[in-house]
Short mmCIF file of C-alpha atoms in Angstrom, two decimals:
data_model
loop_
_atom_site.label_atom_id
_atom_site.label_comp_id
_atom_site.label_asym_id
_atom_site.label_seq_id
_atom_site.Cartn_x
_atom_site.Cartn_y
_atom_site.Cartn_z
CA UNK Y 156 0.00 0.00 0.00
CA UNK Y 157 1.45 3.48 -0.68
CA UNK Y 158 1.68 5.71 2.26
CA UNK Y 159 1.91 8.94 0.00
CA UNK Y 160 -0.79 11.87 1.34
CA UNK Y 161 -2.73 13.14 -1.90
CA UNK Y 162 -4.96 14.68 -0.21
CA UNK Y 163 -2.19 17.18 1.45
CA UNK Y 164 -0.91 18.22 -1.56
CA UNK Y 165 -2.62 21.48 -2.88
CA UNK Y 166 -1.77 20.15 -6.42
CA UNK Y 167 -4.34 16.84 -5.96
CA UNK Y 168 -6.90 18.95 -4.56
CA UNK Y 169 -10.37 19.21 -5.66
CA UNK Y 170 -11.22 22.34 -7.80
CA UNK Y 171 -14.51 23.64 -7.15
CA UNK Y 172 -14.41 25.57 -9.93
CA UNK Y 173 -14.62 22.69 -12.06
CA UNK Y 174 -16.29 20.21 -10.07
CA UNK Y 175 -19.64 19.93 -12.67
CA UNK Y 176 -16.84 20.47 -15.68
CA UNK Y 177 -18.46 17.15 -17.56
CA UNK Y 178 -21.95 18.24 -18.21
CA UNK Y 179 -20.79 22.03 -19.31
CA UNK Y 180 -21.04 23.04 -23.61
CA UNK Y 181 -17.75 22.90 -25.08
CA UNK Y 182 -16.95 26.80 -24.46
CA UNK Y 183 -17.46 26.57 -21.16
CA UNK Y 184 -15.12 23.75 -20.49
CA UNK Y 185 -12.67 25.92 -22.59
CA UNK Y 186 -13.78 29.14 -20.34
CA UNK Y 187 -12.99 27.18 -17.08
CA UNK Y 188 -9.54 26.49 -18.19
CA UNK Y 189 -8.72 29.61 -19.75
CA UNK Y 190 -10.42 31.25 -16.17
CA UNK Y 191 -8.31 29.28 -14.13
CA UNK Y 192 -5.19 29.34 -16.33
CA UNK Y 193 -4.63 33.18 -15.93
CA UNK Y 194 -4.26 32.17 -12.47
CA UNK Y 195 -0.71 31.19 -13.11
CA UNK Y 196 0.90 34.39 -14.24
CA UNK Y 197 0.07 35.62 -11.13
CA UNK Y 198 1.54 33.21 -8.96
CA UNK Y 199 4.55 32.99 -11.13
CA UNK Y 200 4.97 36.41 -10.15
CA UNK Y 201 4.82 36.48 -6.60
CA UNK Y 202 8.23 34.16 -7.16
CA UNK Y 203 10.18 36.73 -9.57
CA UNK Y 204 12.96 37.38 -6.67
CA UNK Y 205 13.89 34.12 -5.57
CA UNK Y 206 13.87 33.26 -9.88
CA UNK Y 207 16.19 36.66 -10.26
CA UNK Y 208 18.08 34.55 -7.28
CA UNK Y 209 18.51 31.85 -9.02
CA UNK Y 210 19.06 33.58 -12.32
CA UNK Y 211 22.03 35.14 -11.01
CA UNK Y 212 23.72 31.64 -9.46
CA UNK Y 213 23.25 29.93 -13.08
CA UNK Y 214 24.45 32.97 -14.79
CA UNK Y 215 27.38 33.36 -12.60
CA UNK Y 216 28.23 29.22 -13.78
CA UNK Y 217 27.96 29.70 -16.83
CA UNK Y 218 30.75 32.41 -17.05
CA UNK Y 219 32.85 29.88 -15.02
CA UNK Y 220 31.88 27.15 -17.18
CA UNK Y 221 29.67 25.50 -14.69
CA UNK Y 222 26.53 23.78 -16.45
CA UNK Y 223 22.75 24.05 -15.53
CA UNK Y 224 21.46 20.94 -15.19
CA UNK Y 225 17.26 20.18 -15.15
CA UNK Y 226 15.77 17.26 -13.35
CA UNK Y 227 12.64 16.10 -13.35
CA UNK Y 228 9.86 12.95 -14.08
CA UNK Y 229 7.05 12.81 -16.29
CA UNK Y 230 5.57 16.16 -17.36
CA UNK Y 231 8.41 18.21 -15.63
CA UNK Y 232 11.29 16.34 -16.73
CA UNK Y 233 10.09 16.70 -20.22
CA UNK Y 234 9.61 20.07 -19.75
CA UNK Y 235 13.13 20.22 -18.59
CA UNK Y 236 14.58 18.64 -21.75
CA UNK Y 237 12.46 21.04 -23.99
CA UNK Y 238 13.80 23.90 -22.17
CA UNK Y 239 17.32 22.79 -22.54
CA UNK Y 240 16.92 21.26 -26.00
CA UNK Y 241 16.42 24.88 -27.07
CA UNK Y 242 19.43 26.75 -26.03
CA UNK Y 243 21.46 25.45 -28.59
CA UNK Y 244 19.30 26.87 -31.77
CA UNK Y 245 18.36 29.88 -29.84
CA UNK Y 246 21.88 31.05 -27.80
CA UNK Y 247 24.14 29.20 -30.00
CA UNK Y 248 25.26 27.26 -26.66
CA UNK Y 249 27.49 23.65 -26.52
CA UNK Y 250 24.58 21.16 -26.16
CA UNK Y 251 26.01 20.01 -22.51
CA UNK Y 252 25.61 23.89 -20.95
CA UNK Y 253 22.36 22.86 -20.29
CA UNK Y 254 21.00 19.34 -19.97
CA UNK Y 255 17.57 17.76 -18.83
CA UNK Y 256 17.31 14.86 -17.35
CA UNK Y 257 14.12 12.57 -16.70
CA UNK Y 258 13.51 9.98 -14.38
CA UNK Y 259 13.86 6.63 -16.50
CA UNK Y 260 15.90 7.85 -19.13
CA UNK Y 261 14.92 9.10 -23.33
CA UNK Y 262 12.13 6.37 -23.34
CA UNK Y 263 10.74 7.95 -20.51
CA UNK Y 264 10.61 11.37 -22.66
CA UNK Y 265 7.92 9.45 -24.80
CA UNK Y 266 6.22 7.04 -22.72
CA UNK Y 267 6.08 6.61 -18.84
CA UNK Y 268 8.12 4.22 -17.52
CA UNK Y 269 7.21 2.08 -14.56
CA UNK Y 270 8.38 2.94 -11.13
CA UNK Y 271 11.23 5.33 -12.26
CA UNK Y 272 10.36 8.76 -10.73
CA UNK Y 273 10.24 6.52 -7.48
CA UNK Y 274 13.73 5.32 -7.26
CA UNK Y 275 15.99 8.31 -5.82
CA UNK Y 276 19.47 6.52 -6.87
CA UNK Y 277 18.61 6.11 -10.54
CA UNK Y 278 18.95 10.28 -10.16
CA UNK Y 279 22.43 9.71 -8.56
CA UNK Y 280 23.53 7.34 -11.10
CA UNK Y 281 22.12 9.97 -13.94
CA UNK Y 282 24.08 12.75 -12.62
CA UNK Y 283 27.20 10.59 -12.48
CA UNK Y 284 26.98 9.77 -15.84
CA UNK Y 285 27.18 13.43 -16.79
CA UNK Y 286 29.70 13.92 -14.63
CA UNK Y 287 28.25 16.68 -12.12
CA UNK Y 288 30.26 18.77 -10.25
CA UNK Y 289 30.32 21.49 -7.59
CA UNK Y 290 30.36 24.20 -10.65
CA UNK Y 291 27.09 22.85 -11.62
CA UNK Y 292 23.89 24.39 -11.05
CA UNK Y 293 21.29 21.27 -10.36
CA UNK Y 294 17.36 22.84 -10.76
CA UNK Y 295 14.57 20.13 -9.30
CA UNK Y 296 11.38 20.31 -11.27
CA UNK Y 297 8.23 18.64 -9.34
CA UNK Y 298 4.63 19.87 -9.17
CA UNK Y 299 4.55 17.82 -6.03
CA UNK Y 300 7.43 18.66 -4.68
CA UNK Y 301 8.07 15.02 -3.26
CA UNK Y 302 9.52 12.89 -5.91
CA UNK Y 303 12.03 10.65 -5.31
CA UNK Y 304 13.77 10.93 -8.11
CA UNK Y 305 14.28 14.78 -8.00
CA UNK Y 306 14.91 14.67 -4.35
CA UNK Y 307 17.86 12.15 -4.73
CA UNK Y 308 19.65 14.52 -7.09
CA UNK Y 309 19.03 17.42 -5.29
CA UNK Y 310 20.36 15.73 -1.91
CA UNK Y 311 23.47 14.39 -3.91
CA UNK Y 312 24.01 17.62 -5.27
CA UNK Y 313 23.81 19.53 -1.74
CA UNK Y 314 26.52 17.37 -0.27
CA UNK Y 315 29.01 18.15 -2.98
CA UNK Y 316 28.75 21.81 -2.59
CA UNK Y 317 26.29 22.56 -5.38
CA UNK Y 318 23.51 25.46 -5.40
CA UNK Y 319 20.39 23.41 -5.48
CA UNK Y 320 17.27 25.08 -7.16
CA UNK Y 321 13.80 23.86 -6.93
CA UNK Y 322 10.51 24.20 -8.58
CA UNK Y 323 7.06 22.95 -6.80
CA UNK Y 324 3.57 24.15 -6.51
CA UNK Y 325 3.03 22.79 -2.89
CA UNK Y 326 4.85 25.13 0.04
CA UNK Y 327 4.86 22.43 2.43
CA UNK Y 328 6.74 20.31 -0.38
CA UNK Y 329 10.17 18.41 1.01
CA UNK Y 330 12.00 19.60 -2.15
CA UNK Y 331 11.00 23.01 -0.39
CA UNK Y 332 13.34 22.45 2.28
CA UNK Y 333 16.29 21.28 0.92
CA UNK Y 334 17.20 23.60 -1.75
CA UNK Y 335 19.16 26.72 -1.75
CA UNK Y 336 16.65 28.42 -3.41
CA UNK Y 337 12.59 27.64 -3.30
CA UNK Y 338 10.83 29.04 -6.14
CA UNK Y 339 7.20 27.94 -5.80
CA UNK Y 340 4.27 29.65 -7.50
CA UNK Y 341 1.17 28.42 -5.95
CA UNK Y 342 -0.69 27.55 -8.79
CA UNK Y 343 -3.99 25.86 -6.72
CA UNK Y 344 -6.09 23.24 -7.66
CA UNK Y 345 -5.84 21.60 -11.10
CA UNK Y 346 -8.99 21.99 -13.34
CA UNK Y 347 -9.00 17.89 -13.91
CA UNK Y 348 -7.87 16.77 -10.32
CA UNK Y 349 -4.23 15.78 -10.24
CA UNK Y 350 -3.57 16.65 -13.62
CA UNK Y 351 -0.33 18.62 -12.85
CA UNK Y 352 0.48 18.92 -16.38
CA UNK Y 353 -1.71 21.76 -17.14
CA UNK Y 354 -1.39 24.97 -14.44
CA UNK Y 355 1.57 23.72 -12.63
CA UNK Y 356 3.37 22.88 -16.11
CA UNK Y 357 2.38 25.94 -17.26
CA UNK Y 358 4.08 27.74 -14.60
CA UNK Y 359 7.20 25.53 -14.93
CA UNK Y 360 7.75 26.61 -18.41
CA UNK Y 361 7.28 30.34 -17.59
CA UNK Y 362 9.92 29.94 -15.04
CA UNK Y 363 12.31 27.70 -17.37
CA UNK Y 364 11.67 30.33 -19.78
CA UNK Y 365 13.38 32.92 -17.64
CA UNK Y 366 15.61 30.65 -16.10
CA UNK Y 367 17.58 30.34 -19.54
CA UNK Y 368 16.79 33.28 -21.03
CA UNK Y 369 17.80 35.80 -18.07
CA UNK Y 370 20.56 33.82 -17.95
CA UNK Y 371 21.41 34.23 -21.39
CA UNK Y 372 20.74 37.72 -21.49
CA UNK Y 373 23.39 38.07 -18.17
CA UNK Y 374 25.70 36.46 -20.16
CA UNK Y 375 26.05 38.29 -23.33
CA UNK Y 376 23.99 36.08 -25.65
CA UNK Y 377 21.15 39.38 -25.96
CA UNK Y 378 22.06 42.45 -28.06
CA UNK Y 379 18.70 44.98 -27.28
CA UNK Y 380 16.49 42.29 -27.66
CA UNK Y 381 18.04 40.42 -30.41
CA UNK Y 382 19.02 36.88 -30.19
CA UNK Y 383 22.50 37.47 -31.53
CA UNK Y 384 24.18 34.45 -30.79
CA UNK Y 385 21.12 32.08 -32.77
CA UNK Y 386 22.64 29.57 -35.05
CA UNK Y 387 21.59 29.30 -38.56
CA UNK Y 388 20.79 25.54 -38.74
CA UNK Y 389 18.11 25.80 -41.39
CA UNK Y 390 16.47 28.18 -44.18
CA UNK Y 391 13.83 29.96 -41.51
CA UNK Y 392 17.30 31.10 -38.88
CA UNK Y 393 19.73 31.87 -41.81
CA UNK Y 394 17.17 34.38 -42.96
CA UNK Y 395 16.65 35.78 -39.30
CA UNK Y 396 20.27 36.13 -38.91
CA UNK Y 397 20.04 38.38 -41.72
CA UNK Y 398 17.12 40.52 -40.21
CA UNK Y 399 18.79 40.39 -36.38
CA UNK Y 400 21.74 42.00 -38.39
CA UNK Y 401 19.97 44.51 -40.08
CA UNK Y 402 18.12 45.36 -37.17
CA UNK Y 403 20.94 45.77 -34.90
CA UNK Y 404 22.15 47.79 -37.36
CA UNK Y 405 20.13 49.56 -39.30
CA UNK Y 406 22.19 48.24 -42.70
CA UNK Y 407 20.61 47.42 -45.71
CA UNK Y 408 20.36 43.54 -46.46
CA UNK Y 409 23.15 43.15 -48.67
CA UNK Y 410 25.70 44.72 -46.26
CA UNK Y 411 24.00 42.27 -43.38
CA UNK Y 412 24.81 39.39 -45.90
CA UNK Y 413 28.23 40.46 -46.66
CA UNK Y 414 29.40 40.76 -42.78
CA UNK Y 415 27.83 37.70 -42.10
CA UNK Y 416 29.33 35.60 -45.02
CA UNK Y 417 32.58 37.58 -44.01
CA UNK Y 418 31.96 36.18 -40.24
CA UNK Y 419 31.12 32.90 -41.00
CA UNK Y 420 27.33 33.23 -40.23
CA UNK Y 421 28.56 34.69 -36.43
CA UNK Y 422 26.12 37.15 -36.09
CA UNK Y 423 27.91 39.14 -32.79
CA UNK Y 424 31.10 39.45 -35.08
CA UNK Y 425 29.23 40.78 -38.02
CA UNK Y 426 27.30 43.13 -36.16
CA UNK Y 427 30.50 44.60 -34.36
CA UNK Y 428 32.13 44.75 -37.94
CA UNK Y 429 29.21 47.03 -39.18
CA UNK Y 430 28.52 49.29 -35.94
CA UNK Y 431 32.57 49.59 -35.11
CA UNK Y 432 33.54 49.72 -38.98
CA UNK Y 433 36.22 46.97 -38.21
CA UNK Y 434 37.45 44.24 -39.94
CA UNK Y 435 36.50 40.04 -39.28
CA UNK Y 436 39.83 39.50 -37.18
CA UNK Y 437 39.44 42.86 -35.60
CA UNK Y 438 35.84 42.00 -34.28
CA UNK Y 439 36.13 38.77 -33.13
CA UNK Y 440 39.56 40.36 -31.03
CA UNK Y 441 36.94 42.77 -29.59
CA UNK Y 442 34.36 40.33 -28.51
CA UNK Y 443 36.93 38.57 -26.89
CA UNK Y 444 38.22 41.01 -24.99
CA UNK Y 445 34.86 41.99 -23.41
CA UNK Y 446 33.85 38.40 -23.39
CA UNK Y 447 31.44 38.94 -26.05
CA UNK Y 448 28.89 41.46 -24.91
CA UNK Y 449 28.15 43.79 -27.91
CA UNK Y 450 27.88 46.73 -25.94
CA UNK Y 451 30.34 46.60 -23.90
CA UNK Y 452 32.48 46.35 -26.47
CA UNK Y 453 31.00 49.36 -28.29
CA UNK Y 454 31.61 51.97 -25.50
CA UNK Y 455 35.61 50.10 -25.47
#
C-alpha cells in the first residue's frame, strides 16, 4: 500500500471551480480552463525574486563554465529537456551547458516508464553519468514537490557543494526544504484533479523560460532584444540572422549578408564589424576582450 498523502498536496486537490466540468457546452469547459489558467501568471509572479536569485547563481556558472542541469519525471522532466533542448538553436550554446534529465531515461521522454520517478538513486547514477560537479547548477522540477527521483539529485548535489534550485507548486513540499533556493508559485487546484500537467506545467515553463533566457541575457547572448548568438541551422534562422543584423544595425540587407558571409554566419562578429567599422579579425579580437557582450564592447 502506498503511504503517499494526496490529499495534502494542494496540487491533488479538488477544484470547485470545475467540479460539474463534464456536463458544461464545449466553451465553457474551454472558459474554465482559460479562467483558471490566468491564475498562473500571477503566482509565477509572486516568485520573480527568488527566480532573479537563481538567475544570477546559473548565470554566474555559466561564465565559469559551470553547467545548468534540469531534473525532473514525467511532465516536468520533459519540460526540462524542452527547455534545454532549445538553447542550442536559440543562444548558439554547446549542447552540454544545459542538460535535462528525466527519471527513467529518453524512453521515458515518450512514454512513462514504470516505477522510475520513485527510485531516488537512478537520479544519482544519472548525474554521475554526466559527470556533475560542484560548478554545476542542479534545478529540481516537481509539481509535487516530493519525488524521489528529484529529491535524490538534489540531496546528492547539496553534499558536494552545489547550489540546489527547486521548482514545486506545494509550500509544504520536502523539495522546499532542501534547496538553496525555493521558487514555488502556488498555482492551486488543477482543473481535472491531479492533472499537474496543465497549471503547474504551465508555470514551470514560464519559469524555465526565464531561467535560460535571463541567464542568457546576463551572459552576453542578448544584443537589445536580439538573439544574436542564434545559429543558422536551417532556411527559416539563416534568414533571421540576416534581419537580427539589419536590425541591430540599421544596414541594408546586402551589407548584413556580406558581414555575415565575411563572419562565418557569427552574427555578434558581423554586427560589431558594421557598428565599429572593423574588420572580421578585428571584431572577433573585440568580442573577446569583453567576453562577447556587444555593448560593452562598443563603449571600449
Amino acid at each position: 500500500m502506498s503511504n503517499i498523502n494526496l490529499l495534502s498536496m494542494l496540487t491533488e486537490s479538488r477544484n470547485p471551480n470545475s467540479e460539474n466540468i463534464d456536463s458544461c457546452s464545449t466553451l465553457d469547459i474551454l472558459k474554465i480552463i482559460n479562467n483558471e489558467d490566468k491564475q498562473v501568471a500571477i503566482a509565477v509572479e509572486k516568485e520573480l525574486p527568488y527566480i532573479a536569485k537563481a538567475v544570477d547563481v546559473i548565470s554566474q556558472a555559466f561564465l565559469h563554465h559551470g553547467r545548468l542541469i534540469y531534473m525532473g519525471a514525467g511532465t516536468s522532466g520533459r519540460l526540462g529537456i524542452l527547455d534545454a533542448s532549445e538553447c542550442p538553436p536559440t543562444y548558439g550554446t554547446p549542447p552540454e551547458q544545459v542538460i535535462g534529465l528525466i527519471a527513467g531515461g529518453q524512453p521515458a521522454i515518450f512514454k512513462a516508464v514504470e516505477n522510475a520517478e520513485d527510485n531516488p538513486e537512478l537520479a544519482i547514477t544519472d548525474l554521475k553519468g554526466i559527470n556533475f560537479t560542484a560548478q554545476d547548477v542542479l534545478v529540481g522540477i516537481a509539481a509535487s514537490g516530493r519525488t524521489p527521483y528529484v529529491i535524490g539529485g538534489m540531496q546528492l548535489a547539496k553534499s558536494i557543494g552545489a547550489t540546489v534550485v527547486s521548482i514545486c507548486c506545494n509550500s509544504q513540499a520536502p523539495m522546499v526544504n532542501i534547496a538553496d533556493i525555493a521558487i514555488t508559485p502556488i498555482v492551486g487546484a488543477e482543473v481535472i484533479t491531479g492533472s499537474s500537467r496543465m497549471k503547474a506545467g504551465t508555470a514551470q515553463k514560464l519559469i524555465l523560460n526565464m531561467l535560460t533566457t535571463a541567464s542568457m541575457i546576463k551572459i552576453g547572448k542578448v544584443y537589445g532584444n536580439l538573439m544574436v548568438d542564434v545559429e543558422a541551422t536551417n532556411a527559416k534562422l539563416i534568414e533571421r540572422q540576416i534581419n537580427i543584423v539589419m536590425q541591430a544595425t540599421d544596414c541594408n540587407r546586402e551589407t548584413a549578408m556580406i558581414a555575415l558571409k565575411q563572419s562565418q554566419r557569427h552574427c555578434k562578429t558581423a554586427i560589431l564589424m558594421i557598428l565599429a567599422n572593423l574588420d572580421v579579425e578585428q571584431a572577433k579580437q573585440a568580442l573577446s576582450d569583453n567576453n562577447g557582450f556587444i555593448r560593452q564592447t562598443l563603449q571600449h
